[in-house]
Coordinates of N, CA, C and O and ligand atoms in Angstrom, one line a residue:
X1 N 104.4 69.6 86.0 CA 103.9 71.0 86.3 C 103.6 71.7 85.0 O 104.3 71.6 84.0
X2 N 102.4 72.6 85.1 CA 102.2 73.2 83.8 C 102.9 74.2 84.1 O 103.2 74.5 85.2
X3 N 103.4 75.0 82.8 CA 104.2 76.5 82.6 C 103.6 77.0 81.5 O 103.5 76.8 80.3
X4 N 103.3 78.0 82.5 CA 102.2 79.0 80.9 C 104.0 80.3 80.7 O 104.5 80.9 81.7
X5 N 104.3 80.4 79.8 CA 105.4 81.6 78.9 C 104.5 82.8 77.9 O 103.5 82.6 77.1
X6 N 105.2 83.9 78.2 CA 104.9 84.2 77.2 C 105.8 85.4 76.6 O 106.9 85.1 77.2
X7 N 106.1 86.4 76.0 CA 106.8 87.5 75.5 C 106.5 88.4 74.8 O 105.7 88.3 73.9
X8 N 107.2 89.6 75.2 CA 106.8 90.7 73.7 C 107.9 90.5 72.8 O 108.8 89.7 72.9
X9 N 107.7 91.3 72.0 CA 109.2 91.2 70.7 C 110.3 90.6 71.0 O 110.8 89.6 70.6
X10 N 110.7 91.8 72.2 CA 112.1 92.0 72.9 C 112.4 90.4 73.5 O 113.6 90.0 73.4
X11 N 111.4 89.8 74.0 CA 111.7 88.8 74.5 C 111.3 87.3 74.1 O 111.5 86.2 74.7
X12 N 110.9 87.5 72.9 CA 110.4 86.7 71.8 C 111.9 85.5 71.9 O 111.8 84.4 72.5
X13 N 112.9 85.9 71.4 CA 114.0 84.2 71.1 C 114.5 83.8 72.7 O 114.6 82.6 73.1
X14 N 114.8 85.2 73.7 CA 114.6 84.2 74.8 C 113.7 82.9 75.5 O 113.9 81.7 75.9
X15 N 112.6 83.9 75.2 CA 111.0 82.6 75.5 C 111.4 81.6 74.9 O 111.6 80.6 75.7
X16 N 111.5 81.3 73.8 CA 111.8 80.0 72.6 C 113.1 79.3 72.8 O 113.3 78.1 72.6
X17 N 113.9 80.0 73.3 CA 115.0 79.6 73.8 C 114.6 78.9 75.2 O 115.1 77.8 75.3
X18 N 113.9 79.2 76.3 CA 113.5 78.9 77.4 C 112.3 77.9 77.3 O 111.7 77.6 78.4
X19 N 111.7 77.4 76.1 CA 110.5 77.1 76.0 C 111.6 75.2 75.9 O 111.6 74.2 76.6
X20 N 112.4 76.0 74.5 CA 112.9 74.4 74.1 C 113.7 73.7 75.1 O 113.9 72.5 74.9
X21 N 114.1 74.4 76.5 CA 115.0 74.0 77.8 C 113.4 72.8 78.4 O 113.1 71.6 78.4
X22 N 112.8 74.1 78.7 CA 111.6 73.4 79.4 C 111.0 71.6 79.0 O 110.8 70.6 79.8
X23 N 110.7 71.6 77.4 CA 110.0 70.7 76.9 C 111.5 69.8 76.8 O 111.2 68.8 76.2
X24 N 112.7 69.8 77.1 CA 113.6 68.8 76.8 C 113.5 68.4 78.5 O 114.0 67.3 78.8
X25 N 112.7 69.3 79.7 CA 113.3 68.6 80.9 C 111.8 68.1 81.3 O 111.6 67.8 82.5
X26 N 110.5 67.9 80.1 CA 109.6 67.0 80.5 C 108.1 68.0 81.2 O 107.0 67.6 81.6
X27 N 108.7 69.8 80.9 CA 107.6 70.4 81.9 C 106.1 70.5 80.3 O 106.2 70.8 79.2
X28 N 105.2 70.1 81.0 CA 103.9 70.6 80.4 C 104.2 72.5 79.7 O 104.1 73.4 80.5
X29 N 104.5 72.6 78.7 CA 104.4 74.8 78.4 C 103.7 74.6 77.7 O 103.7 73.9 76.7
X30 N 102.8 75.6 78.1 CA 101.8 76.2 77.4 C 102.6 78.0 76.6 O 103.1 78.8 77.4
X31 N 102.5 78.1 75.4 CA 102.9 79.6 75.0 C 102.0 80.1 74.2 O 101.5 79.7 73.2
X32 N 101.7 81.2 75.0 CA 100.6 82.3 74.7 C 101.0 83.2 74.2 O 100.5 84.3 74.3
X33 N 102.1 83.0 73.5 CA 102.9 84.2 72.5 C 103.6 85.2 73.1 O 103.7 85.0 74.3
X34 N 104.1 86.2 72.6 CA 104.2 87.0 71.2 C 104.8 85.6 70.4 O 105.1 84.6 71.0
X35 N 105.0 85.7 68.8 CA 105.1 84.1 67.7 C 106.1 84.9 67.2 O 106.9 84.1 66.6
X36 N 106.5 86.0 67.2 CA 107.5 86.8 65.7 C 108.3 88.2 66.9 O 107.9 88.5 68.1
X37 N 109.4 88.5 66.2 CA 110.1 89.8 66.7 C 109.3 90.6 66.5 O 109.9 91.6 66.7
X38 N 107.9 90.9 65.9 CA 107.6 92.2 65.6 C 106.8 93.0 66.5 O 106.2 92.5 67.5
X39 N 106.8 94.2 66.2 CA 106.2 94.9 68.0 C 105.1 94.5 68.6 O 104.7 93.8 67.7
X40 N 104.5 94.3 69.5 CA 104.1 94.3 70.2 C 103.9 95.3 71.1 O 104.7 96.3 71.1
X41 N 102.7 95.2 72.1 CA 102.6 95.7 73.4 C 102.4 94.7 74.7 O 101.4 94.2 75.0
X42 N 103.9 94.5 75.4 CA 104.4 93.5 76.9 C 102.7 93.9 77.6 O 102.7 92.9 78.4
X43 N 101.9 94.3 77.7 CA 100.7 94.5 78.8 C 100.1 92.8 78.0 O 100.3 91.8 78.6
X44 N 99.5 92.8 76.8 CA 99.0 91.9 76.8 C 99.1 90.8 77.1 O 98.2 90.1 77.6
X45 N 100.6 90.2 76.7 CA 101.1 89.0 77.0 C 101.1 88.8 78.7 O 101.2 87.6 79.1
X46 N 101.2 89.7 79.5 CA 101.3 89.7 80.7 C 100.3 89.5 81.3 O 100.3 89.0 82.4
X47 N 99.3 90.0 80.4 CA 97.5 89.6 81.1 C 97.2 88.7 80.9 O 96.5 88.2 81.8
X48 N 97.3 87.8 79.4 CA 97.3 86.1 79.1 C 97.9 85.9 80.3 O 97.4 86.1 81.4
X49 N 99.2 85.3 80.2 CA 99.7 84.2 80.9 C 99.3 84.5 82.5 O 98.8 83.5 83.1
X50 N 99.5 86.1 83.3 CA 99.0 86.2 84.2 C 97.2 85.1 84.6 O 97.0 84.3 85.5
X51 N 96.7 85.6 83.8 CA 94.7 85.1 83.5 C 95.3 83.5 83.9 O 94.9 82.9 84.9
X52 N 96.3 83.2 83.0 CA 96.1 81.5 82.6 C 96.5 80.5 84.1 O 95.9 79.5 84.4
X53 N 98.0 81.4 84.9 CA 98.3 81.1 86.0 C 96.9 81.2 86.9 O 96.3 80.2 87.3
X54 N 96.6 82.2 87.0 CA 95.5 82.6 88.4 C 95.0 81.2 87.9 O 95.4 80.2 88.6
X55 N 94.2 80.9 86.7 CA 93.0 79.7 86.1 C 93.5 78.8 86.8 O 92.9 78.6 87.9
X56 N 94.6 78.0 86.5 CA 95.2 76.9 86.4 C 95.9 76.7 87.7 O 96.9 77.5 87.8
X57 N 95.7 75.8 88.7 CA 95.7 76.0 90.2 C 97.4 75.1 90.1 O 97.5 74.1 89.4
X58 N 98.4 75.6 90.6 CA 99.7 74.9 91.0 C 100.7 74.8 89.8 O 101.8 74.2 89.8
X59 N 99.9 75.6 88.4 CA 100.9 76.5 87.7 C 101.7 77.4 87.7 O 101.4 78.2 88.6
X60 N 102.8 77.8 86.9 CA 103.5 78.7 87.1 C 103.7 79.5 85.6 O 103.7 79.0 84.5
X61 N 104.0 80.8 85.8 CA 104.2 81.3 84.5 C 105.6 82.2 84.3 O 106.2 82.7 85.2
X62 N 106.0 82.2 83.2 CA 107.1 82.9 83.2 C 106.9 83.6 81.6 O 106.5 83.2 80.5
X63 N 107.5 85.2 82.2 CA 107.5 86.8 81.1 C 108.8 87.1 80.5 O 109.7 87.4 81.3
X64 N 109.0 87.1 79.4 CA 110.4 88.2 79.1 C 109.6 89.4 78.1 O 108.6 89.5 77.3
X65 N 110.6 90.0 78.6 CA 110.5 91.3 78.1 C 112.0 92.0 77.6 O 113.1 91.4 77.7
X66 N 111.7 93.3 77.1 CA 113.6 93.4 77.3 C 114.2 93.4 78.6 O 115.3 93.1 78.9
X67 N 113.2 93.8 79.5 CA 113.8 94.1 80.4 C 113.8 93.6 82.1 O 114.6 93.6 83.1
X68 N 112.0 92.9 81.7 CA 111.9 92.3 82.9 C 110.8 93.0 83.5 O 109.9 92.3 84.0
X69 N 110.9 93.7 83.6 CA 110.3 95.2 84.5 C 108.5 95.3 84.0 O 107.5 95.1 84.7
X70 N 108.6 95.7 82.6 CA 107.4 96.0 81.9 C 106.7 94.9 82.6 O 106.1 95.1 83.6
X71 N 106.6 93.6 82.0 CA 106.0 92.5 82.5 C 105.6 92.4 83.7 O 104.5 92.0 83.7
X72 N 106.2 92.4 84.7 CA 106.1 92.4 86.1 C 105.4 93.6 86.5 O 105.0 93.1 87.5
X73 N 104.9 94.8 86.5 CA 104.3 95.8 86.7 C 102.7 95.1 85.9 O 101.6 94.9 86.5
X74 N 102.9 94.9 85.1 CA 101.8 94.7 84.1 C 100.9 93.3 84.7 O 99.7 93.1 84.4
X75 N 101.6 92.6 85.4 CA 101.3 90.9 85.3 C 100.6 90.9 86.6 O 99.6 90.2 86.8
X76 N 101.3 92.1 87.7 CA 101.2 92.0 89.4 C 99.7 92.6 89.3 O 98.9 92.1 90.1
X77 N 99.0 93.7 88.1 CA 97.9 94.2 88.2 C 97.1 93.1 87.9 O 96.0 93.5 88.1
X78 N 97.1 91.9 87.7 CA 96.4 90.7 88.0 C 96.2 90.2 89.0 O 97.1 89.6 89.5
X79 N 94.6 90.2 89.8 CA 94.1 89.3 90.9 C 95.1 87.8 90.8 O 94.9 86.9 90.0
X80 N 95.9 87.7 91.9 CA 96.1 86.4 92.3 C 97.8 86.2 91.6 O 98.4 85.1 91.5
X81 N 98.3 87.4 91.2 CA 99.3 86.9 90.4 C 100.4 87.9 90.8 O 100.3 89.1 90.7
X82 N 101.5 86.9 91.5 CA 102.9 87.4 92.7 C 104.0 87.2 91.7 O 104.8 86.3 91.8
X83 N 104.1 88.5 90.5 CA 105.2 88.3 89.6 C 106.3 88.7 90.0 O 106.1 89.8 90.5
X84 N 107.7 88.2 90.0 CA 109.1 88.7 90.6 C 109.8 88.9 89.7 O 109.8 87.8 89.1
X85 N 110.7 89.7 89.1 CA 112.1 89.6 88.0 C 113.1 89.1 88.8 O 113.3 89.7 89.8
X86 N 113.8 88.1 88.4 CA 114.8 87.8 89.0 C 116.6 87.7 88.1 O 117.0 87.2 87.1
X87 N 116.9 88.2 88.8 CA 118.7 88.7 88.3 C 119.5 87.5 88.7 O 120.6 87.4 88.1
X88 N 119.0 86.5 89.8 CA 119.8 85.6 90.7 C 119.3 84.6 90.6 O 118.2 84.5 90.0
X89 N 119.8 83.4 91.2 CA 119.7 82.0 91.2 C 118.8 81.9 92.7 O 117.8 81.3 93.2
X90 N 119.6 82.8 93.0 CA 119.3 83.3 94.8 C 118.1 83.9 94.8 O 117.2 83.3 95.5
X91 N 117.6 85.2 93.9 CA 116.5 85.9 93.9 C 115.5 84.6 93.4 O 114.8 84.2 94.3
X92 N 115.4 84.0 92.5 CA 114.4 83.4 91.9 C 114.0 81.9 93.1 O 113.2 81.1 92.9
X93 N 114.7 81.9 93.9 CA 114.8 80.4 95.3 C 114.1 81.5 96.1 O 112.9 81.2 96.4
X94 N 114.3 82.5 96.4 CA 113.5 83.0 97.7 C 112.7 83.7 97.2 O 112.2 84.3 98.1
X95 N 112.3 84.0 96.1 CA 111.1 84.6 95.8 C 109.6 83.3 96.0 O 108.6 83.5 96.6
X96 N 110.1 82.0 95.4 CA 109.1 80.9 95.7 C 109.4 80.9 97.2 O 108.4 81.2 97.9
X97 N 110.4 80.5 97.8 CA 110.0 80.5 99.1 C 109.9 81.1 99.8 O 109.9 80.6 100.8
X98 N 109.6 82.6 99.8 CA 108.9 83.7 100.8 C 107.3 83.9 100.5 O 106.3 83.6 101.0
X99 N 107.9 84.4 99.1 CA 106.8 85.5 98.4 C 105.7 84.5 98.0 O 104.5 84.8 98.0
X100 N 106.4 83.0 97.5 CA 105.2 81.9 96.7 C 105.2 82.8 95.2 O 104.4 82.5 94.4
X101 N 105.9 83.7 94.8 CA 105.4 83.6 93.6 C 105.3 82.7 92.7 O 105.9 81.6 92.5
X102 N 104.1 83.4 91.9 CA 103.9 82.3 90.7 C 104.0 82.9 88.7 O 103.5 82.5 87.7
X103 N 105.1 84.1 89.4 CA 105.2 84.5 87.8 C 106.5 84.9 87.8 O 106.9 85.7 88.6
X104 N 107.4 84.4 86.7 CA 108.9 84.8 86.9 C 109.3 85.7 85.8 O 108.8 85.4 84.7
X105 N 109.9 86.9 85.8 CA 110.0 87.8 84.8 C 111.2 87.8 84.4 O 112.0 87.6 85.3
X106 N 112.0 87.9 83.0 CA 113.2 88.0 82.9 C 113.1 89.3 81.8 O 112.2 89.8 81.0
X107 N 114.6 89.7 82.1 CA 114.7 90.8 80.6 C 115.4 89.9 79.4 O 115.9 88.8 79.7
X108 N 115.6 90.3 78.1 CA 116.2 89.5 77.6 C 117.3 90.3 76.7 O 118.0 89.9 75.9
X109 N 117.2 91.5 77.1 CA 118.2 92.9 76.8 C 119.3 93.4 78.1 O 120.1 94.3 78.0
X110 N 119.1 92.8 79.0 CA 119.5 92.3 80.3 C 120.6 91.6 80.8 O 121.7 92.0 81.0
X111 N 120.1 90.2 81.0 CA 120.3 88.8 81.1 C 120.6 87.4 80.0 O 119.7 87.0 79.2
X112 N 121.7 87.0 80.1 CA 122.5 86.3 79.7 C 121.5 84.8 79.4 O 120.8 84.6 80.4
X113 N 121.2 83.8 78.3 CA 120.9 83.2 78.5 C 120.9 81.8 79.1 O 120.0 81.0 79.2
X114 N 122.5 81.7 79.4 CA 123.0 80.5 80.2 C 122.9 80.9 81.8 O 123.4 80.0 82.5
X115 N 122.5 82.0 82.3 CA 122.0 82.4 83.3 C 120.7 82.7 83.4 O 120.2 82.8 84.6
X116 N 120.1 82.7 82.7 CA 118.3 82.8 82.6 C 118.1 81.4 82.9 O 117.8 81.2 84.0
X117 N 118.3 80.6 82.1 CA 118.7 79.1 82.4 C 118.2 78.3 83.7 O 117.2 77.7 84.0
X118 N 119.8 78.6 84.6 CA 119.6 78.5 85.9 C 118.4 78.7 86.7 O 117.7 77.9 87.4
X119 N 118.2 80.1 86.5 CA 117.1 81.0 87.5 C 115.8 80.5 87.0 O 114.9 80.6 87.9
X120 N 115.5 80.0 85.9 CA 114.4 79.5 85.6 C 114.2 78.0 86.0 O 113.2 77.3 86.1
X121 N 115.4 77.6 86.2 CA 115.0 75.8 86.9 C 115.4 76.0 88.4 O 115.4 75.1 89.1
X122 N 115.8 77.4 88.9 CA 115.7 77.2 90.3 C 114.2 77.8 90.4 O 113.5 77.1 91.1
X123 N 113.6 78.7 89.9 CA 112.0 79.3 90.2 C 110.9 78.0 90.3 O 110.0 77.8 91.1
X124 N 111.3 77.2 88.7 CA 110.5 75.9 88.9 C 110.5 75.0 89.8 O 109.4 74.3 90.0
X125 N 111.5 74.8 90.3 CA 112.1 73.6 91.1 C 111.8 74.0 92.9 O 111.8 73.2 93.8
X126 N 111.6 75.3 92.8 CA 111.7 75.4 94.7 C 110.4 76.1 94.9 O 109.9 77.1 94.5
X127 N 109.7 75.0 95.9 CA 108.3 75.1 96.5 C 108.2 76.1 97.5 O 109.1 76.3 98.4
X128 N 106.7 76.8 97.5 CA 107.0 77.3 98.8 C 107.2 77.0 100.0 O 106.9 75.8 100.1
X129 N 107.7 77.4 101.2 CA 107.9 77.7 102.4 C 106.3 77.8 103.1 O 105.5 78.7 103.2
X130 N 106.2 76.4 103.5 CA 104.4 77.1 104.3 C 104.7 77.2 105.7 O 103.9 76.9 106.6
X131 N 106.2 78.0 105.9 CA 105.8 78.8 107.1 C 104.8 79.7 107.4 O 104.4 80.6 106.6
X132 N 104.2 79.7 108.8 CA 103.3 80.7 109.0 C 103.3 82.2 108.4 O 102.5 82.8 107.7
X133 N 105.1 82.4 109.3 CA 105.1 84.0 108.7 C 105.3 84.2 107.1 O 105.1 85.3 106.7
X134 N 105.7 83.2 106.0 CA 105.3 83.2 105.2 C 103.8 83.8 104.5 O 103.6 84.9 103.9
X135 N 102.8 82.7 105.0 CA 101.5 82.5 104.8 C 101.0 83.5 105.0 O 100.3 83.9 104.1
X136 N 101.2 84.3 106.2 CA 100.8 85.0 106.4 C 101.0 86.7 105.2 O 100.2 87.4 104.6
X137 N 102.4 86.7 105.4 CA 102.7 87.9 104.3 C 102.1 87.7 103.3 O 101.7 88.7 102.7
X138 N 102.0 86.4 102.9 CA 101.4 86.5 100.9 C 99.7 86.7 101.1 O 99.0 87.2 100.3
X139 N 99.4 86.4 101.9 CA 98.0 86.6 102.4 C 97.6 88.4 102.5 O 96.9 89.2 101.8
X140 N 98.2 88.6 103.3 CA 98.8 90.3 103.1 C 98.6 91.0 101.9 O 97.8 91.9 101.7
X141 N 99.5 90.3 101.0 CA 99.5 90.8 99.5 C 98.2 90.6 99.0 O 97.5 91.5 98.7
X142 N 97.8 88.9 99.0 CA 96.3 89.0 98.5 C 95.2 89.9 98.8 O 94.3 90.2 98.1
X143 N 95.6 90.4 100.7 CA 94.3 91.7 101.2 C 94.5 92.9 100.3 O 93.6 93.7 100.3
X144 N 95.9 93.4 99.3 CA 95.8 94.2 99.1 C 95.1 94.7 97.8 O 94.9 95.9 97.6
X145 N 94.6 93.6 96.9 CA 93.7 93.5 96.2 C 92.4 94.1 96.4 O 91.8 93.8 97.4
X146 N 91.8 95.0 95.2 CA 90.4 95.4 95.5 C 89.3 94.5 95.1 O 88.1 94.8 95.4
Ligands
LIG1 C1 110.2 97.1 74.4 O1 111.0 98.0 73.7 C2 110.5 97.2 75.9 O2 110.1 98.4 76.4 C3 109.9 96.1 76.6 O3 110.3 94.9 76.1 C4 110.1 96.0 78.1 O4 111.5 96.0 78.4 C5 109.4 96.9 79.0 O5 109.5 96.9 80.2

């Protein structure tokens, strides 16, 4: 599976920290930056990887920020792209299997990295749910697009 990453400052050594997990468990990542702690503005990085997910069909992307939040606000204003912040092992399993998202948000001023960890190989790892009422709600979300 491909994984597009990416970060602003704040979330710069988690990404790299989550980048080096990924390529030791064999996933294809692509990183569209931030490269350095230095500022940054979270919208851009959120519109790359957001852009790269929509592109790239049965990809998935994952955002840090400090906080989680910025990213996910920033990433959802993307056609086609169902970003969730996840705090839980729990949140990041049923976010793919309700919602189908396909962008996982973390803070990194937040969340612990041996718990980012987890939540990011439960996000990867659990498919959606092609229940109807499923299908249906994410469909929903897609009508609400202009
Ligand atoms: C940067 O200071 C911080 O605002 C950003 O990383 C993020 O937490 C925004 O939501």
């Amino acid at each position: 599976m491909k994984v597009f990453i990416g970060a602003d400052h704040a979330g710069f050594e988690m990404k790299e920290y989550i980048e080096n997990h990924l390529n030791g468990k064999g996933y294809e990542v692509d990183d569209l930056g931030a490269n350095s702690t230095d500022s940054v503005d979270y919208p851009v990085f959120a519109k790359k990887v957001g852009k790269a997910v929509v592109a790239e069909k049965g990809s998935l992307g994952i955002l840090v920020c400090g906080t989680g939040l910025g990213m996910c606000m920033a990433s959802n204003k993307v056609d086609g792209v169902r970003a969730a912040t996840c705090r839980t092992v729990e949140g990041a399993k049923l976010t793919r299997e309700h919602n189908n998202a396909n962008v996982l948000c973390l803070g990194a001023r937040l969340q612990k990295e041996e718990d980012v960890i987890l939540i990011v190989d439960a996000f990867l790892g659990t498919p959606f749910s092609s229940d109807e009422r499923h299908q249906r709600r994410v469909d929903g979300i897609s009508d609400l697009e202009e």
